[in-house]
XYZ file of C-alpha atoms in Angstrom:
390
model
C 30.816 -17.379 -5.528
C 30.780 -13.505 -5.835
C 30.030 -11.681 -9.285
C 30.811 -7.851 -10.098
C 27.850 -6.140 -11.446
C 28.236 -2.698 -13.457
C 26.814 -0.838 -10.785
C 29.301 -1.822 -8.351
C 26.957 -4.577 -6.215
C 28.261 -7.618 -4.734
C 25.824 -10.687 -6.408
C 26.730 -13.472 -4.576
C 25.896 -17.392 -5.694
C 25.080 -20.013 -3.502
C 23.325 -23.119 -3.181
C 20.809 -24.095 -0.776
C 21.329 -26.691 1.539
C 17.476 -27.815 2.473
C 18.532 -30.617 -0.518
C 20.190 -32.202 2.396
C 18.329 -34.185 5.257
C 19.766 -32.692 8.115
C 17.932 -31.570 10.864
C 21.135 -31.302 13.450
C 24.555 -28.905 13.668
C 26.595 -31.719 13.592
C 24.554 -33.372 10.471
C 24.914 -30.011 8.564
C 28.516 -29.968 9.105
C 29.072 -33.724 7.626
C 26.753 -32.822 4.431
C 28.549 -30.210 3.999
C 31.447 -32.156 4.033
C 30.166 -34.601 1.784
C 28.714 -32.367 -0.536
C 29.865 -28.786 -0.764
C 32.952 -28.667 -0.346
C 33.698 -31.238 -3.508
C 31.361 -28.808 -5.104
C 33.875 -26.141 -4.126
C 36.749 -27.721 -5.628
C 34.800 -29.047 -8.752
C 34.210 -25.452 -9.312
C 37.784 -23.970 -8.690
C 36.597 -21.337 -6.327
C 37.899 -19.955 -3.160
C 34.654 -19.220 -1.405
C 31.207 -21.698 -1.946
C 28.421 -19.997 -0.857
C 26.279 -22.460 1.001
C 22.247 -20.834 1.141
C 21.674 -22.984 4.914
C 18.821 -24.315 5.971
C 18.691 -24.781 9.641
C 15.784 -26.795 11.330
C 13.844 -25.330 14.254
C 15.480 -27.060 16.580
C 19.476 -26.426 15.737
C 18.184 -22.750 15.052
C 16.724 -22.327 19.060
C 20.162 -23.862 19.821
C 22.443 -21.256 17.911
C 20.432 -18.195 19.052
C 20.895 -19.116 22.566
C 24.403 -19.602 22.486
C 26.608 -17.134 20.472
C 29.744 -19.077 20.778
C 28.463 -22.096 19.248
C 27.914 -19.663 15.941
C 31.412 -18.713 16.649
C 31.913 -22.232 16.207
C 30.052 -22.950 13.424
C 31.321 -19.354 11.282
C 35.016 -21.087 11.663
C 33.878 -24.368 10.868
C 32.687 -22.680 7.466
C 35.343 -20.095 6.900
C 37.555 -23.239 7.212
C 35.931 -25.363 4.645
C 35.888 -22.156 2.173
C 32.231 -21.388 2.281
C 30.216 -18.548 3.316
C 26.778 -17.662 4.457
C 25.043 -14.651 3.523
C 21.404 -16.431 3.342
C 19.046 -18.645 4.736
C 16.181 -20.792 3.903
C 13.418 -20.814 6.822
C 10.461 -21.480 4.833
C 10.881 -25.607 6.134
C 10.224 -25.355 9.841
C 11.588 -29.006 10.316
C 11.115 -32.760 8.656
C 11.544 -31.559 5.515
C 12.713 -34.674 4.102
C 10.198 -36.899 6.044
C 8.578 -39.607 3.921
C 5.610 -36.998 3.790
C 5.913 -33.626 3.410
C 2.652 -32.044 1.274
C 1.479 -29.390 2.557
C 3.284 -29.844 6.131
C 5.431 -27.347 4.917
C 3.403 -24.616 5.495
C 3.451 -25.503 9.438
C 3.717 -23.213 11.641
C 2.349 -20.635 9.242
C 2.727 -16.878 10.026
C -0.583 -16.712 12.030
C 1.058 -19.038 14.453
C 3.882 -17.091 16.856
C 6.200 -20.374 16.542
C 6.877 -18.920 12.403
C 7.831 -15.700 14.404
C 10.276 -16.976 16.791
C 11.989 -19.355 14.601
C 12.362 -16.838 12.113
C 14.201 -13.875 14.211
C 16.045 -16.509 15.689
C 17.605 -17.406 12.529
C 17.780 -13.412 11.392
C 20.179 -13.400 14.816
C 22.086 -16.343 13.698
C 22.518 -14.902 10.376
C 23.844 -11.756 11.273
C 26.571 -13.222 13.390
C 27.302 -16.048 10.499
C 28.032 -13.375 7.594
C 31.540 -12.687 5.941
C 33.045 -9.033 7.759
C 32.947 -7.686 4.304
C 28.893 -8.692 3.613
C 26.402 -6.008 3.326
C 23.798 -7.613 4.652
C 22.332 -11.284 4.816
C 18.288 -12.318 3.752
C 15.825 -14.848 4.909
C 13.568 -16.162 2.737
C 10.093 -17.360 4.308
C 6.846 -18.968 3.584
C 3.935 -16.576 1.665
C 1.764 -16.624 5.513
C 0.484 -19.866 4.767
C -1.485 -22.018 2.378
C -4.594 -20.434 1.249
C -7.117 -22.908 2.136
C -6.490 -22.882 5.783
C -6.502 -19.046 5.720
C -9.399 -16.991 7.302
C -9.720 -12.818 8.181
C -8.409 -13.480 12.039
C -5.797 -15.875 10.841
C -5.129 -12.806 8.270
C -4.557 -10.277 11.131
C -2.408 -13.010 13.375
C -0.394 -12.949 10.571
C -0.038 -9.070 10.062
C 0.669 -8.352 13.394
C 3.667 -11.074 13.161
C 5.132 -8.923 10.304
C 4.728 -5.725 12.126
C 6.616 -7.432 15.094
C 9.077 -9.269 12.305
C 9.932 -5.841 10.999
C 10.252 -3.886 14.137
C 12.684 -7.384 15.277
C 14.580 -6.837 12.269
C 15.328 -3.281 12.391
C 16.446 -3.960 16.151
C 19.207 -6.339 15.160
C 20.361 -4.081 12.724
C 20.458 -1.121 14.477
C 22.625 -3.503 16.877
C 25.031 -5.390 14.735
C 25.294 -2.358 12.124
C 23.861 -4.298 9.010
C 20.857 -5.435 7.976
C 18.864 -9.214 7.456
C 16.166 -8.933 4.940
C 13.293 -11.475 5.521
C 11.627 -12.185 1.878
C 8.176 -13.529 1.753
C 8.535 -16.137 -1.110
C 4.974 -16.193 -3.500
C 4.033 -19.976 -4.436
C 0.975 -21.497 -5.962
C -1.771 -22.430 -3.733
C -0.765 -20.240 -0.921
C -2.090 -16.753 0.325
C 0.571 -14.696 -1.333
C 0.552 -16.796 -4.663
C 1.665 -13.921 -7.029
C 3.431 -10.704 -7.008
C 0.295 -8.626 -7.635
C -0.338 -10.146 -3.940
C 3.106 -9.688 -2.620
C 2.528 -5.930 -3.740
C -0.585 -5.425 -1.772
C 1.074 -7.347 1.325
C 4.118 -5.658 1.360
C 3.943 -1.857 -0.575
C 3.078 -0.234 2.385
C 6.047 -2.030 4.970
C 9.690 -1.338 5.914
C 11.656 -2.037 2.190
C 14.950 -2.174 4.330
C 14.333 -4.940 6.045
C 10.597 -6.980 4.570
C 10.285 -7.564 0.369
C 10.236 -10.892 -1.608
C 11.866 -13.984 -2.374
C 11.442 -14.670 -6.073
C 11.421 -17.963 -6.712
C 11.732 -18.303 -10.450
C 10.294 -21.654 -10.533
C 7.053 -20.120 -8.650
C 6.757 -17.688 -10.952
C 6.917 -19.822 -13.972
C 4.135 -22.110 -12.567
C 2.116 -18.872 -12.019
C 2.366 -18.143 -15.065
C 3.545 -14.662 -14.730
C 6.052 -13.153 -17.232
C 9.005 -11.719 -15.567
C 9.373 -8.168 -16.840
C 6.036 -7.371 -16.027
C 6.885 -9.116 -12.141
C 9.567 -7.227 -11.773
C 8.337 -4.032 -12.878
C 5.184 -4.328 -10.639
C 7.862 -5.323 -7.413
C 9.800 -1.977 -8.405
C 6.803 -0.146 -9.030
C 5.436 -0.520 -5.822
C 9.308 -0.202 -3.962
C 9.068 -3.698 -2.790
C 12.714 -4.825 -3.183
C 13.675 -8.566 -4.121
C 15.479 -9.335 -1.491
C 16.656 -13.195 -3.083
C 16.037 -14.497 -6.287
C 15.819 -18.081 -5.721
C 17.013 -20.020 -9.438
C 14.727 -22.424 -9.935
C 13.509 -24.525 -12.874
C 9.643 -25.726 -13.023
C 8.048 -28.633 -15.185
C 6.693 -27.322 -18.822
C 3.963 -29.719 -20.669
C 3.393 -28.220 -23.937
C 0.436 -30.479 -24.460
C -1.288 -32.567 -21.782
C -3.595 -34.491 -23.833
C -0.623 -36.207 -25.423
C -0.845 -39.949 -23.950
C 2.974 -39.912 -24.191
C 3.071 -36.468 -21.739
C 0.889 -38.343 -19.304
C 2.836 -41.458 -18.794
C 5.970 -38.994 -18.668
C 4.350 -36.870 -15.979
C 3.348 -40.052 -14.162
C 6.685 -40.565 -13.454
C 7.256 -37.251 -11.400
C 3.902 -38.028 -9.238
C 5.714 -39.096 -5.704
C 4.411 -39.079 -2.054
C 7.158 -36.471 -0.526
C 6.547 -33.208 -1.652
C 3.238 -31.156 -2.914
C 3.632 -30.872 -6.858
C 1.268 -27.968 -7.926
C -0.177 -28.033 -11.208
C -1.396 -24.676 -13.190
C -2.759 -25.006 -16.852
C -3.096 -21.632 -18.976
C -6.052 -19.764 -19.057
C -7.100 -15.927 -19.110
C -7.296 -13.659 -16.690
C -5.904 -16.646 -14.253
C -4.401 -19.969 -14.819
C -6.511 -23.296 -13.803
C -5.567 -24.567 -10.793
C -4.420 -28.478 -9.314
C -2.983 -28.741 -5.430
C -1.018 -31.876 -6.750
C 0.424 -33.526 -10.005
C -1.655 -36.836 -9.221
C -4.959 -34.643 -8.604
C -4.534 -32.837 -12.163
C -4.005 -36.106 -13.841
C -6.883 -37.809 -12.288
C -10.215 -38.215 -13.991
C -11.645 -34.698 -12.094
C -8.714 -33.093 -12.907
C -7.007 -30.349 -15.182
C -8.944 -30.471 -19.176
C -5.642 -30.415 -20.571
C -6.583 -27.883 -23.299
C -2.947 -25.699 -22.658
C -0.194 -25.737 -21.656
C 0.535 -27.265 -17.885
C 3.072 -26.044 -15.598
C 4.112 -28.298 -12.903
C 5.917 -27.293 -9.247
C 8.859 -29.897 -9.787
C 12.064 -28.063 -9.439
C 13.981 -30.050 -12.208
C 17.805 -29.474 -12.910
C 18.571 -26.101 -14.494
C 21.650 -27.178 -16.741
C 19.270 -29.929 -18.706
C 16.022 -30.097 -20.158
C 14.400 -33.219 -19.142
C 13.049 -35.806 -21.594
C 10.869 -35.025 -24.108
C 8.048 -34.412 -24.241
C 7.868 -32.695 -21.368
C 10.559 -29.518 -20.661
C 11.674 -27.220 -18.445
C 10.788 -23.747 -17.956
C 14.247 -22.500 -18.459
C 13.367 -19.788 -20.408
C 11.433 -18.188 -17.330
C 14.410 -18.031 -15.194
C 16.750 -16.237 -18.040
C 14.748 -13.727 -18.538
C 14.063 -13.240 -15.049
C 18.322 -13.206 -14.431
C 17.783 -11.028 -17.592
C 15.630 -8.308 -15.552
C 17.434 -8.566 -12.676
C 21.203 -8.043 -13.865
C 20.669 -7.241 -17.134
C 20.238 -3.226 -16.529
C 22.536 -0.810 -14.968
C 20.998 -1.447 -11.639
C 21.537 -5.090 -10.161
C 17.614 -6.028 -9.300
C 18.965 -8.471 -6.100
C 22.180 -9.320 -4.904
C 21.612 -12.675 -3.572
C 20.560 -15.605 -5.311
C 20.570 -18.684 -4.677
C 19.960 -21.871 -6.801
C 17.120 -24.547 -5.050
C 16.429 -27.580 -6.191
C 15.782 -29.795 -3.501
C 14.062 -32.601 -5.470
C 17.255 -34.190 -6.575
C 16.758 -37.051 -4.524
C 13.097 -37.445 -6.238
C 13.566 -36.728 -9.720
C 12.701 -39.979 -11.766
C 15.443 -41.233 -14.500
C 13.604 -39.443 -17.017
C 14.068 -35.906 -15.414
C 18.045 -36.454 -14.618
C 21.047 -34.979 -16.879
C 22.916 -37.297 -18.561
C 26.620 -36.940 -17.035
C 24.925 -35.970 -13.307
C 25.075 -39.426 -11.871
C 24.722 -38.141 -8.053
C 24.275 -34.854 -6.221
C 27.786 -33.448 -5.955
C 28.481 -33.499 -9.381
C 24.569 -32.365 -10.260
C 24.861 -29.196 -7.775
C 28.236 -28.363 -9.375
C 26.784 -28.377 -12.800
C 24.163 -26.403 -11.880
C 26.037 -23.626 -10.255
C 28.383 -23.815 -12.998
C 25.564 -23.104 -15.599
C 24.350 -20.135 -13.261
C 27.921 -18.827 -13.741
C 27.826 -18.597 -17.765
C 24.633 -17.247 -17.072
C 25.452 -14.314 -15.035
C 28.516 -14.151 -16.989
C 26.855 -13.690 -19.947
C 25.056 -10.788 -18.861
C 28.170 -8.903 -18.016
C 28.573 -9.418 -14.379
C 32.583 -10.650 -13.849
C 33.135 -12.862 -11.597
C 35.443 -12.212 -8.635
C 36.464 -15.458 -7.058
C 38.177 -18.399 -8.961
């Protein structure tokens, strides 16, 4: 789906497909099958745009043989979807019985996070529509923060420096660009943007900036102006904004909150918890950790690392931090200058979002990624972008 902002960009909206378990080409093609094209035609668009995530393995494949991408841009173009984007923060497994903090493997200290990564930049740039100005990669913040150490640091530094100089390479080669955006999240070394600043103010804007995941940044607790206006301040450009909803607990103490959240605490994927406090927000690795007995106080607010629907507040009394992502589409689009032009809406936890968390009128994943994307269209619409494709 393609919008027309006021200053002439291109925003194009996709979903991404790492809500799907498939690890092979010839999985990705039947999901998308099942999935996104009914999506297309639930919308009434011409062109889906699919946000792919392609495992390790299929990714070695396509950068070794061009013609198989040949293959695999026909197979979309056919099935009326496009690719200007990809997911490669999940290496592979990502819907293994056990994710956690797996997901953070290889990390950008280890050369595998290299490869993989300008193997899918190559990929990209042969996947995108003729008329696309570029394509972006978004990728893990180095690694998780408790692993992390000074040599792992410079490991991870050089990567970038070889990332970037890999990057500007291609483009030189295929005459337009693939923007790799480091994506902040709790609990890892690049957590917030005042980080992503210091990692990144100083490197090639053209082709290295950040993925903003909206949900990340509500967990943070970071406000989204000021984000944004530190990212532009510095000239680190958002290469994807990744819509996102995160868990809101207005007050933890409340016994009926906790037998709420106790529903979202599930053995797949890592659920961090942040409760308000100045200068810095108090800090959980998992739901279950902050509701055990050493756990968060529970004296503010929590904010939980559940991507949750973002056409439906969940049940009360816990909500959704819905308000974080509008007025981060509000900073982005909302000026005379579009902030992004890709974004992409992520939630990958449909498949392990209790009863309590679902929309009423979603009853399975087609119909809840259409609804989605169709409230991410009155959203953009609403702030004046028009869109171009229906």
């Amino acid at each position: 789906m393609r919008f027309a902002h006021q200053d002439g960009t291109t925003v194009h909206l996709a979903y991404c497909t790492n809500v799907h378990p498939a690890e092979s080409l010839s999985g990705i093609l039947a999901q998308l099958d099942r999935h996104a094209v009914p999506v297309r035609e639930r919308l009434a668009v011409d062109r889906l745009g699919v946000g792919l995530w392609i495992p390790r393995r299929a990714a070695e494949e396509l950068a070794a043989d061009p013609a198989a991408v040949a293959v695999l841009r026909r197979a979309l173009t056919d099935r009326g979807l496009e690719v200007l984007s990809l997911n490669a923060f999940p290496y592979q497994g990502f819907h293994a019985p056990r994710v956690k903090r797996d997901v953070y493997l290889p990390d950008w200290a280890d050369p595998a996070r290299l490869r993989y990564t300008l193997d899918l930049a190559r990929v990209l740039s042969r996947l995108l529509p003729d008329d696309a100005v570029r394509g972006s990669i978004s990728t893990l913040p180095l690694g998780w923060r408790a692993w992390w150490s000074p040599p792992r640091q410079a490991a991870a530094e050089a990567a970038m420096d070889l990332l970037a100089e890999g990057l500007a390479e291609l483009a030189a080669a295929e005459g337009r660009p693939v923007r790799v955006g480091f994506e902040p999240e709790p609990g890892c070394v690049v957590e917030r943007t005042e980080e992503a600043v210091k990692l990144l103010e100083s490197r090639d804007a053209e082709v290295l900036g950040v993925c903003l995941d909206a949900c990340h940044l509500a967990v943070a607790f970071e406000e989204p102006a000021a984000a944004l206006e530190r990212l532009a301040g510095a000239g680190v450009s958002v290469v994807k904004l990744q819509a996102s909803c995160a868990l809101h607990v207005p007050r933890p103490r409340d016994p009926e909150a906790a037998v709420a959240l106790a529903d979202f605490t599930e053995p797949r994927f890592l659920h961090q918890t942040r409760e308000s406090a100045y200068p810095l927000p108090l800090s959980s690795d998992d739901l279950d950790e902050a509701l055990g007995p050493e756990g968060l106080p529970g004296d503010a607010p929590w904010r939980v690392h559940f991507h949750v629907p973002l056409h439906s507040e969940p049940r009360p009394p816990l909500r959704s931090t819905r308000p974080v992502l509008e007025a981060t589409l509000a900073g982005l689009f909302g000026t005379a200058n579009a902030g992004t032009d890709h974004v992409e809406v992520e939630t990958y936890t449909w498949d392990v979002v209790p009863p309590a968390g679902r929309p009423p009128g979603s009853p399975d994943l087609t119909t809840g990624i259409a609804a989605e994307l169709d409230w991410m269209r009155g959203g953009l619409s609403a702030l004046g972008l028009k869109e171009e494709n229906r």
